[in-house]
Short mmCIF file of C-alpha atoms and ligand atoms in Angstrom, two decimals:
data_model
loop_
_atom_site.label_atom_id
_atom_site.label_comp_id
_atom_site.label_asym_id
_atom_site.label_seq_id
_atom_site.Cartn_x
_atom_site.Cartn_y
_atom_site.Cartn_z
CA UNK U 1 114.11 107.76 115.18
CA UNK U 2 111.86 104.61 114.97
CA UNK U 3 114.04 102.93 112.93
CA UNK U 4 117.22 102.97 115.82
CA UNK U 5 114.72 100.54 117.66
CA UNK U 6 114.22 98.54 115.32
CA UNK U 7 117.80 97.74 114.85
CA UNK U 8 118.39 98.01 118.65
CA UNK U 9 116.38 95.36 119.02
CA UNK U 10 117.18 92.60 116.19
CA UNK U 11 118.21 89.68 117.17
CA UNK U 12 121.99 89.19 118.52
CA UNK U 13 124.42 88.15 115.14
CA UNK U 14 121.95 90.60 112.83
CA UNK U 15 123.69 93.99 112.32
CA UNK U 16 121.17 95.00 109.19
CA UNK U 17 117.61 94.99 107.93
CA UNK U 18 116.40 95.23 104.68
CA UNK U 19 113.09 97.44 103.50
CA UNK U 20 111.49 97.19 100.34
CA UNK U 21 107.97 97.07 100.96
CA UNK U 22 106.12 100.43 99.80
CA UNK U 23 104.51 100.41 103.49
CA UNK U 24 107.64 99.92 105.58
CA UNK U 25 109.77 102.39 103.10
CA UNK U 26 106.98 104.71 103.35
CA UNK U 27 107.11 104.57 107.39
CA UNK U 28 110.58 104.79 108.19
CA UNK U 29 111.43 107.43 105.53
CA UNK U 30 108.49 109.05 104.57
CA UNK U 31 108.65 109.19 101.49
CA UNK U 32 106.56 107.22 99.18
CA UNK U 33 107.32 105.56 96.05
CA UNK U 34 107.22 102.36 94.09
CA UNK U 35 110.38 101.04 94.15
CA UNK U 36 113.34 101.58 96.79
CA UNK U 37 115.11 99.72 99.42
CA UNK U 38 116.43 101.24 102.83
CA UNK U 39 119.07 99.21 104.44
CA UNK U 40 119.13 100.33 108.09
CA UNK U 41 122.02 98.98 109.95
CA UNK U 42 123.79 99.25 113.51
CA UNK U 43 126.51 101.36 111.84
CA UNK U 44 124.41 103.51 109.20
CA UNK U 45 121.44 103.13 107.04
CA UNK U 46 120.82 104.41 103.84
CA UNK U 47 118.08 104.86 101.43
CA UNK U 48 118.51 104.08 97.76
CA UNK U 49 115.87 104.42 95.11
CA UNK U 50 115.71 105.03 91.28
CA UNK U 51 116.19 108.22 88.72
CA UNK U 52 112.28 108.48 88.65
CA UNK U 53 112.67 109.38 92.47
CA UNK U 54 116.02 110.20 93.58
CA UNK U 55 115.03 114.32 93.25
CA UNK U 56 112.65 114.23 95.73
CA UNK U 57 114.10 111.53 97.70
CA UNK U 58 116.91 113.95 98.41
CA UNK U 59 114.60 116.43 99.00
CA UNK U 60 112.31 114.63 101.58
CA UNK U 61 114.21 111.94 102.83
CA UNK U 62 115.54 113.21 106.55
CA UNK U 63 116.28 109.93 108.10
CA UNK U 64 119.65 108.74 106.29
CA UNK U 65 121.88 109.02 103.45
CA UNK U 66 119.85 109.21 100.31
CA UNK U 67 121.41 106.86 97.32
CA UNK U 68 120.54 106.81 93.61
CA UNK U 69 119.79 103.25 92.97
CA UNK U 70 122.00 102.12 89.59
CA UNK U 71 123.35 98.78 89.63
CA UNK U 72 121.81 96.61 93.02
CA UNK U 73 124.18 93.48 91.95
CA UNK U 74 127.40 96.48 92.59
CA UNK U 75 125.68 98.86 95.21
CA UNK U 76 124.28 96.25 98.01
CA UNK U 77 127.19 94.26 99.02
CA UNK U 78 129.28 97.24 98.92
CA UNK U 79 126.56 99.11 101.68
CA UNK U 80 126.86 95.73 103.83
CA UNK U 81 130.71 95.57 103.55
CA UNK U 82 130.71 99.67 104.32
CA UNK U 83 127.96 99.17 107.42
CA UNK U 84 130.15 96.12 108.90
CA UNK U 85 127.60 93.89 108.61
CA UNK U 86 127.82 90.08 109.03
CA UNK U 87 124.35 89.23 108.79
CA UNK U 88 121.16 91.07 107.80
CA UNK U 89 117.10 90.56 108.43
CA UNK U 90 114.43 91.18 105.56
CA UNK U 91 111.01 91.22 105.81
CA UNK U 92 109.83 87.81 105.88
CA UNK U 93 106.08 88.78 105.97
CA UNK U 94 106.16 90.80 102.76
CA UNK U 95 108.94 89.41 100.48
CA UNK U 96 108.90 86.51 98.13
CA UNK U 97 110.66 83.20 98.06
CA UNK U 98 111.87 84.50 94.91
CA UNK U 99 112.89 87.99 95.90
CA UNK U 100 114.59 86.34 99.38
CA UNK U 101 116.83 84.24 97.05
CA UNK U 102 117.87 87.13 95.00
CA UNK U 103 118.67 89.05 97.97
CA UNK U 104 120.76 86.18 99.57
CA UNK U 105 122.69 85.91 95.67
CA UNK U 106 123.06 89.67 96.02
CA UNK U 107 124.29 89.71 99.49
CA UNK U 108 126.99 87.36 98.61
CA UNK U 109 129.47 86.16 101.79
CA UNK U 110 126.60 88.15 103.83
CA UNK U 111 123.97 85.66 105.19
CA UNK U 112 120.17 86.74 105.18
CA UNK U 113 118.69 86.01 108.38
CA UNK U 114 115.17 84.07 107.95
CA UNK U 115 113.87 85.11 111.49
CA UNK U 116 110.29 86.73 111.39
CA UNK U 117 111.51 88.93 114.65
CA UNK U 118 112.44 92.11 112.21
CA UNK U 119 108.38 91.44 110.59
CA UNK U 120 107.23 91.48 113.95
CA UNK U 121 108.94 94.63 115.68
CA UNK U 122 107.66 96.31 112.46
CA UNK U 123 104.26 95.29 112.67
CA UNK U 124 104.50 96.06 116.56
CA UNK U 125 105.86 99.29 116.39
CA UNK U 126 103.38 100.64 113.48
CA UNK U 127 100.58 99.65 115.32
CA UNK U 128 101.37 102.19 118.08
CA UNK U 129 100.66 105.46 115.78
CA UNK U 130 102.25 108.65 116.60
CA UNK U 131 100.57 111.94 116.89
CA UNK U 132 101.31 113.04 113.23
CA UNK U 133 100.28 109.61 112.35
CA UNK U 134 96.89 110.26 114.14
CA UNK U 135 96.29 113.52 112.54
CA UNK U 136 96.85 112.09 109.25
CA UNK U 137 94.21 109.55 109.87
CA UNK U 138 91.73 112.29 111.50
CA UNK U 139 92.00 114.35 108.03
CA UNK U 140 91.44 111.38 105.96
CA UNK U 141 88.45 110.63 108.36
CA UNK U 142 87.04 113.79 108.02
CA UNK U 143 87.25 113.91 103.93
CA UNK U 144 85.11 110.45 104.46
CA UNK U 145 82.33 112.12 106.85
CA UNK U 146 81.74 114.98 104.67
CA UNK U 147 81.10 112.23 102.09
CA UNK U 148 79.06 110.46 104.21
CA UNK U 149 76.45 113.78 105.00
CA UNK U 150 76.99 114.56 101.16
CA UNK U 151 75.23 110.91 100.37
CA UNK U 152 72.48 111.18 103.01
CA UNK U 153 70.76 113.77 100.73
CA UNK U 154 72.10 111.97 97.43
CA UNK U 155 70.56 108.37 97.69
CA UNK U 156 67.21 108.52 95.90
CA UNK U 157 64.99 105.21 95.34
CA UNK U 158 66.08 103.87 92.17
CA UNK U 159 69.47 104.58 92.34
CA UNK U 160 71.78 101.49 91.75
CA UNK U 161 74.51 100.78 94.69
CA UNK U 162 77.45 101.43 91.76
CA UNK U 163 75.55 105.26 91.52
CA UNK U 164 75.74 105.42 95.29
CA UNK U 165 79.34 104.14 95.20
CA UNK U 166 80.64 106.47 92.87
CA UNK U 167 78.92 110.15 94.16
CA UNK U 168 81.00 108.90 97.46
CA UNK U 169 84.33 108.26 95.87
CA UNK U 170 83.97 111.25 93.54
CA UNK U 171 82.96 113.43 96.42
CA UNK U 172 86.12 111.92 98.70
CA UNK U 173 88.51 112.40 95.89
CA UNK U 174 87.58 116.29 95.30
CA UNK U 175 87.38 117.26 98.29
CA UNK U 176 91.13 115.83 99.28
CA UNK U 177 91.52 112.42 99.50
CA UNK U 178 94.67 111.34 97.65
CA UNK U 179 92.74 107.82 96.52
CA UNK U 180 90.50 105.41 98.26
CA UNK U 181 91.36 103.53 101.12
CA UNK U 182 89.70 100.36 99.42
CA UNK U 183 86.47 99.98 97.09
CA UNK U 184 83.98 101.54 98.34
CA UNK U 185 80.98 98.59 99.45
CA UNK U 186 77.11 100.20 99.00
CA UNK U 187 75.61 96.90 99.37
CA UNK U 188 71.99 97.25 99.46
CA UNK U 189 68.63 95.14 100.29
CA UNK U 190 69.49 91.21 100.07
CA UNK U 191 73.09 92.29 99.32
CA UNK U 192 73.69 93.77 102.43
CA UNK U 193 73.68 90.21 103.92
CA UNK U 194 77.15 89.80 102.10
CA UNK U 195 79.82 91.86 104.49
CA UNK U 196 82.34 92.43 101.51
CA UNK U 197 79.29 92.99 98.51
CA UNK U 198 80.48 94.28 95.37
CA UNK U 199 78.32 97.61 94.75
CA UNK U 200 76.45 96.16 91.20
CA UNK U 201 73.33 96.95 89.57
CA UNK U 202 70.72 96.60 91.96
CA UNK U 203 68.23 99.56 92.77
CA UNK U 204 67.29 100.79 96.04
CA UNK U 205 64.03 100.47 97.42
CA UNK U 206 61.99 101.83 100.01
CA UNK U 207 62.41 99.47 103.28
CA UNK U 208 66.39 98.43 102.47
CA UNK U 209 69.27 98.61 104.31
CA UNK U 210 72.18 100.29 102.57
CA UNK U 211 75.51 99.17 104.18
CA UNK U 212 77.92 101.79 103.34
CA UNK U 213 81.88 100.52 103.99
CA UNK U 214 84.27 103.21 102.83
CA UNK U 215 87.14 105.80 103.33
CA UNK U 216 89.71 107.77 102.43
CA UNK U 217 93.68 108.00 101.95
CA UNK U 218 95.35 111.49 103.29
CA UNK U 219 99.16 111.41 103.12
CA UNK U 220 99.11 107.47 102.78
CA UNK U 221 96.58 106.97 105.99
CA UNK U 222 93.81 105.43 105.74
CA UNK U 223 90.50 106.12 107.26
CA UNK U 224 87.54 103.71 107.20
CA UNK U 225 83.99 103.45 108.63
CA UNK U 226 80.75 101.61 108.01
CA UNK U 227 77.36 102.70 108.86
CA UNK U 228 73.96 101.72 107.88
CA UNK U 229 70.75 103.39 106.38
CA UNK U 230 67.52 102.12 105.79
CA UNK U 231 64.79 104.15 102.99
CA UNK U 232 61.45 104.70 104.46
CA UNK U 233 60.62 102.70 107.77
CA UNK U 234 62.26 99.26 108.03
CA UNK U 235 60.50 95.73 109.21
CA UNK U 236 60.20 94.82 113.11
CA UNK U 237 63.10 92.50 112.80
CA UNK U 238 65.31 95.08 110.55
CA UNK U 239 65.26 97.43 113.54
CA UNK U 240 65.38 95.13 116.06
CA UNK U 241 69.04 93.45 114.41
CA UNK U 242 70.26 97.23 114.24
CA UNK U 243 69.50 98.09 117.73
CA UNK U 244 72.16 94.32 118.48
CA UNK U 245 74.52 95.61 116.42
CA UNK U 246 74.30 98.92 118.05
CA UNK U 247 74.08 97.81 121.40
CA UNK U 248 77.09 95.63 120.55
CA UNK U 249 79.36 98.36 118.83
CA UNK U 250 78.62 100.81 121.54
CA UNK U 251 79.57 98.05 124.42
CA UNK U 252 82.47 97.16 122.38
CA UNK U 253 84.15 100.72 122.56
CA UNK U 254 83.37 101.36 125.76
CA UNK U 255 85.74 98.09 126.75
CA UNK U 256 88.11 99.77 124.73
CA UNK U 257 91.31 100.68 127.15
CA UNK U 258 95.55 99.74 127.34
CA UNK U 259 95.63 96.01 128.57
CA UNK U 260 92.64 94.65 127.39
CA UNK U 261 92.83 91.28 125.14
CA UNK U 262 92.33 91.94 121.94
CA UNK U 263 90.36 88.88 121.97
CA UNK U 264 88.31 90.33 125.43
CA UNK U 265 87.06 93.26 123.13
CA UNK U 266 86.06 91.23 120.48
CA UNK U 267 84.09 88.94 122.88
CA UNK U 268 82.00 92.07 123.99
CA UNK U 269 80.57 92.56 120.76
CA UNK U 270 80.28 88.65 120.85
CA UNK U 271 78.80 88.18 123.56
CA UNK U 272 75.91 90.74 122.60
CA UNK U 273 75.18 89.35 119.43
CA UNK U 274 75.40 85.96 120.61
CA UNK U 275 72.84 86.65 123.33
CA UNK U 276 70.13 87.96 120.91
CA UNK U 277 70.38 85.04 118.85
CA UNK U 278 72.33 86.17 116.22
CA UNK U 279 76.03 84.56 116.49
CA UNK U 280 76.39 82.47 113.54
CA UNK U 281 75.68 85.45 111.88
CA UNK U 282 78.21 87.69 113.05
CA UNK U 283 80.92 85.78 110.66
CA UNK U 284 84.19 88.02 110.85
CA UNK U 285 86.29 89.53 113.64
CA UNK U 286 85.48 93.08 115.35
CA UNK U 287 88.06 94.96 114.06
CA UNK U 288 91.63 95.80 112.97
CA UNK U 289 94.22 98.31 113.20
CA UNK U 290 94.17 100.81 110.43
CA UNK U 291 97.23 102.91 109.41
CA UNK U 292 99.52 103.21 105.96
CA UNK U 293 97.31 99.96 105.21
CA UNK U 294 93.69 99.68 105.76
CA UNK U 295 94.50 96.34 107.86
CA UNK U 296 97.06 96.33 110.27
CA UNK U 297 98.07 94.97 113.46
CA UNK U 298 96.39 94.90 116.26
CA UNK U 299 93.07 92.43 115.49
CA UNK U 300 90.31 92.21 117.31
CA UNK U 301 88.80 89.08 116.92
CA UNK U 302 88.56 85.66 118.80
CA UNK U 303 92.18 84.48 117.75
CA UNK U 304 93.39 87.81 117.91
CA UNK U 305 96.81 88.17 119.78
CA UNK U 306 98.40 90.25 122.73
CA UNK U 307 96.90 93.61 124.12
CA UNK U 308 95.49 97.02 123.60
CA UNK U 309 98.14 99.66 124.01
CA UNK U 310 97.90 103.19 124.13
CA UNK U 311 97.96 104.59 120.79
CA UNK U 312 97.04 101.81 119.23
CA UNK U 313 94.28 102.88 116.18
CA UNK U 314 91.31 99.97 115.62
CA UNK U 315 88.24 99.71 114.35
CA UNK U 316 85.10 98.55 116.08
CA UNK U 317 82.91 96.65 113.94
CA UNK U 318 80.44 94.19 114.27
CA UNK U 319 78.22 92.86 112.24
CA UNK U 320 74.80 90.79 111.71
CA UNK U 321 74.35 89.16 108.13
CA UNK U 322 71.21 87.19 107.31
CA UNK U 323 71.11 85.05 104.38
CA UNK U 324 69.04 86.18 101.90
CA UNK U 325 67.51 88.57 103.78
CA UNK U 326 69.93 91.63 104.86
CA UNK U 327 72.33 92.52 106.75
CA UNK U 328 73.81 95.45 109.49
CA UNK U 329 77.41 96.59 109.98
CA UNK U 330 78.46 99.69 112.13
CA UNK U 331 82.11 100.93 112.61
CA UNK U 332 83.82 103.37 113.88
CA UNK U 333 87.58 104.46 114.25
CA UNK U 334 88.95 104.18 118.27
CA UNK U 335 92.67 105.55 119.72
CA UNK U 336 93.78 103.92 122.82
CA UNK U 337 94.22 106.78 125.22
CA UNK U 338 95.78 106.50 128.28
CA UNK U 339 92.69 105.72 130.60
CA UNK U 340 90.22 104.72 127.58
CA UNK U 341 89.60 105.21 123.86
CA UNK U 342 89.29 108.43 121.84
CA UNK U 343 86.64 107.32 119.43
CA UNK U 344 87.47 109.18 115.49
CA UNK U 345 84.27 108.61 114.15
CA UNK U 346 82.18 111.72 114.51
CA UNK U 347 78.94 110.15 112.25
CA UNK U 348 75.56 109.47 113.93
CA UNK U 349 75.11 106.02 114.49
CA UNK U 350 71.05 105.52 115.17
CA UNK U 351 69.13 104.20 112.40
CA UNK U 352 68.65 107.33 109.48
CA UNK U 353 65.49 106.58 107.63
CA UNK U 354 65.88 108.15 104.19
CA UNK U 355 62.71 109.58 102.82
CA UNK U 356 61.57 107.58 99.97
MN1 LIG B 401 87.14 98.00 108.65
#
C-alpha cells in the first residue's frame, strides 16, 4: 500500500502521520469526502470521518480500520496511545497555524513533529501516478476532447467568450465529467494576451485568436489542455507566433524522458521562444504535474526542482502573450514512459481556421 512507504520512510522518532487534506485523504483511501482524518502509523492506521460519511466509508474504505468520527478531543489521543506513538507528522504544506495548534492541544503528551519531510514524500510519491491513476486521467481527457470537437462547430462570430465557455462546460458535464477541473478560460482577440483571462462579454470576430484552457474531473482526476483557434485567416504575425509556440511545444515533448531536469525541459520551450524574439513574452513556466489537483508536483519551469521520472504526468505548455494585441497557448498532457513520453492529448494542434 502507498501509505506503508510513507510511514517507512518518516523521519527516525516519528511513528505517525496525520491526513486531513481532501487530496491526501482522497489518495491514500480513496474515498472522497469533506471532512475526515486518517492517522497512519507504524503500528496501524485508521480512518475516521463523520455520520454524513461513515456508510460509505465502511463500504469503500479498503486500506484500514474505518472509525466514526464523534468526539476528536476523546478519539485522537486514544488512537496515538493505542498505535504506540511518541511523536507524529502532519501536513505542513496544507494545514494551518491554527489547525497545527489544535492538533498539538489534541495530541496532548504526544508531540507534533513540524518537519516538511511527511509534505514532501507525499507530494513525491503522488507525482509518480499509477496505472489506475492514469486511466482516470485518460477518461477525464477524453470527456474534454469530445468537448473540444463539439465547440469547433459551435463558435459562431458574435458569440461572447462566456457563450463559448459555457457550451464547453455544459457539454463536459453531460457527457461524464463529475465537475470542472478549473474555470474554463475562452479568452478571445486582445484578451487572449492575458494567459489566465476571465471568459466576459466580448464577441468574437473574424481574424481572433480564441485561447481555449479547460478540462475535466473523472473520479477526482483532472485533465487539462489548451489549444488555440483563430476565425477566418489570421495576420502574418498571428501565424507566424503560432508556428513558435508550436515549434516550441512540439520540441518540448519530444525532450520529454526519466532524468531530464525539470528545468532542462522547460528551457526547450525557452530557448525556442527566446530565439524568435519572443521571451519576455512567454511569462509563466511550461508546465505542471496534474493529478487529484490540477497543479501538482513535478514543475516545469526555470526554478523547477529535481527530475522527470517515469510515470510522472505533466503538462507541456508554452505560451506567447502580446500586450494588447493577442496571445497563443498550446498544451498537451505527457506520461513519462520508460524510454520517452506517452503524450494524452489526442487534439490537432495546427492552426484551425473557423469559417466566419
Ligand atoms: Mn495547465
Amino acid at each position: 500500500m502507498k501509505a506503508e512507504d510513507i510511514i517507512k520512510s518518516l523521519p527516525s522518532g516519528t511513528d505517525g502521520l496525520l491526513i486531513e487534506s481532501y487530496e491526501n485523504r482522497l489518495y491514500f483511501t480513496g474515498f472522497a469526502s469533506s471532512a475526515g482524518l486518517l492517522f497512519l502509523s507504524k503500528k496501524g492506521s485508521a480512518f475516521l470521518t463523520d455520520f454524513r460519511y461513515i456508510e460509505a466509508a465502511r463500504r469503500q474504505v479498503k486500506c484500514c480500520q474505518v472509525i466514526e468520527l464523534k468526539k476528536i478531543e476523546e478519539q485522537l489521543p486514544k488512537l496515538a496511545k493505542k498505535f504506540d506513538c511518541k511523536k507524529v507528522a502532519f501536513e505542513t504544506d496544507r494545514v494551518s497555524v491554527a489547525r497545527a495548534e489544535k492538533l498539538a492541544s489534541l495530541l496532548g503528551d504526544v508531540s507534533l513533529s513540524k518537519s516538511n519531510t511527511a509534505a514532501r514524500l507525499i507530494s513525491d510519491l503522488r507525482a509518480v501516478k499509477t496505472k489506475e491513476e492514469v486511466e482516470k486521467v485518460k477518461v477525464a481527457q477524453g470527456i474534454a476532447e469530445k468537448a473540444f470537437d463539439y465547440i469547433l462547430g459551435y463558435i459562431k462570430p458574435g458569440m461572447t467568450e462566456k457563450e463559448i465557455a459555457l457550451a464547453l462546460d455544459y457539454h463536459m458535464l453531460k457527457n461524464g465529467a463529475q465537475a470542472l477541473s478549473f474555470n474554463t478560460i475562452v479568452a478571445a482577440g486582445v484578451n487572449s494576451s492575458k494567459p489566465h483571462a476571465v471568459p466576459g462579454e466580448y464577441k468574437v470576430a473574424a481574424g481572433d485568436f480564441i485561447t481555449l484552457d479547460f478540462g475535466a474531473i473523472y473520479e477526482g482526476y483532472h485533465s487539462d489542455m489548451t489549444r488555440t483557434l483563430t476565425l477566418g485567416s489570421p495576420s502574418s504575425e498571428k501565424q507566424k507566433v503560432y508556428k513558435t509556440v508550436l515549434t516550441a511545444q512540439e520540441a518540448g515533448l519530444k525532450a520529454l524522458k526519466p532524468g531530464l531536469a525539470c528545468q532542462a525541459a522547460d528551457a526547450v520551450c525557452r530557448d525556442i521562444i527566446e530565439k524568435a524574439g519572443y521571451g519576455k513574452n512567454f511569462g509563466h513556466g511550461t508546465g505542471h504535474g496534474v493529478g487529484i489537483e490540477i497543479h501538482e508536483a513535478p514543475t516545469l519551469s526555470p526554478t523547477g526542482k529535481g527530475k522527470l521520472k517515469v510515470g510522472h504526468l505533466v503538462t507541456v505548455e508554452p505560451g506567447i502573450y502580446i500586450a494588447g494585441a493577442f496571445g497563443v497557448r498550446i498544451e498537451d498532457m505527457a506520461l513519462i514512459t520508460k524510454k520517452s513520453y506517452e503524450n494524452l492529448t489526442a487534439s490537432p494542434k495546427q492552426l484551425i481556421s473557423l469559417p466566419v
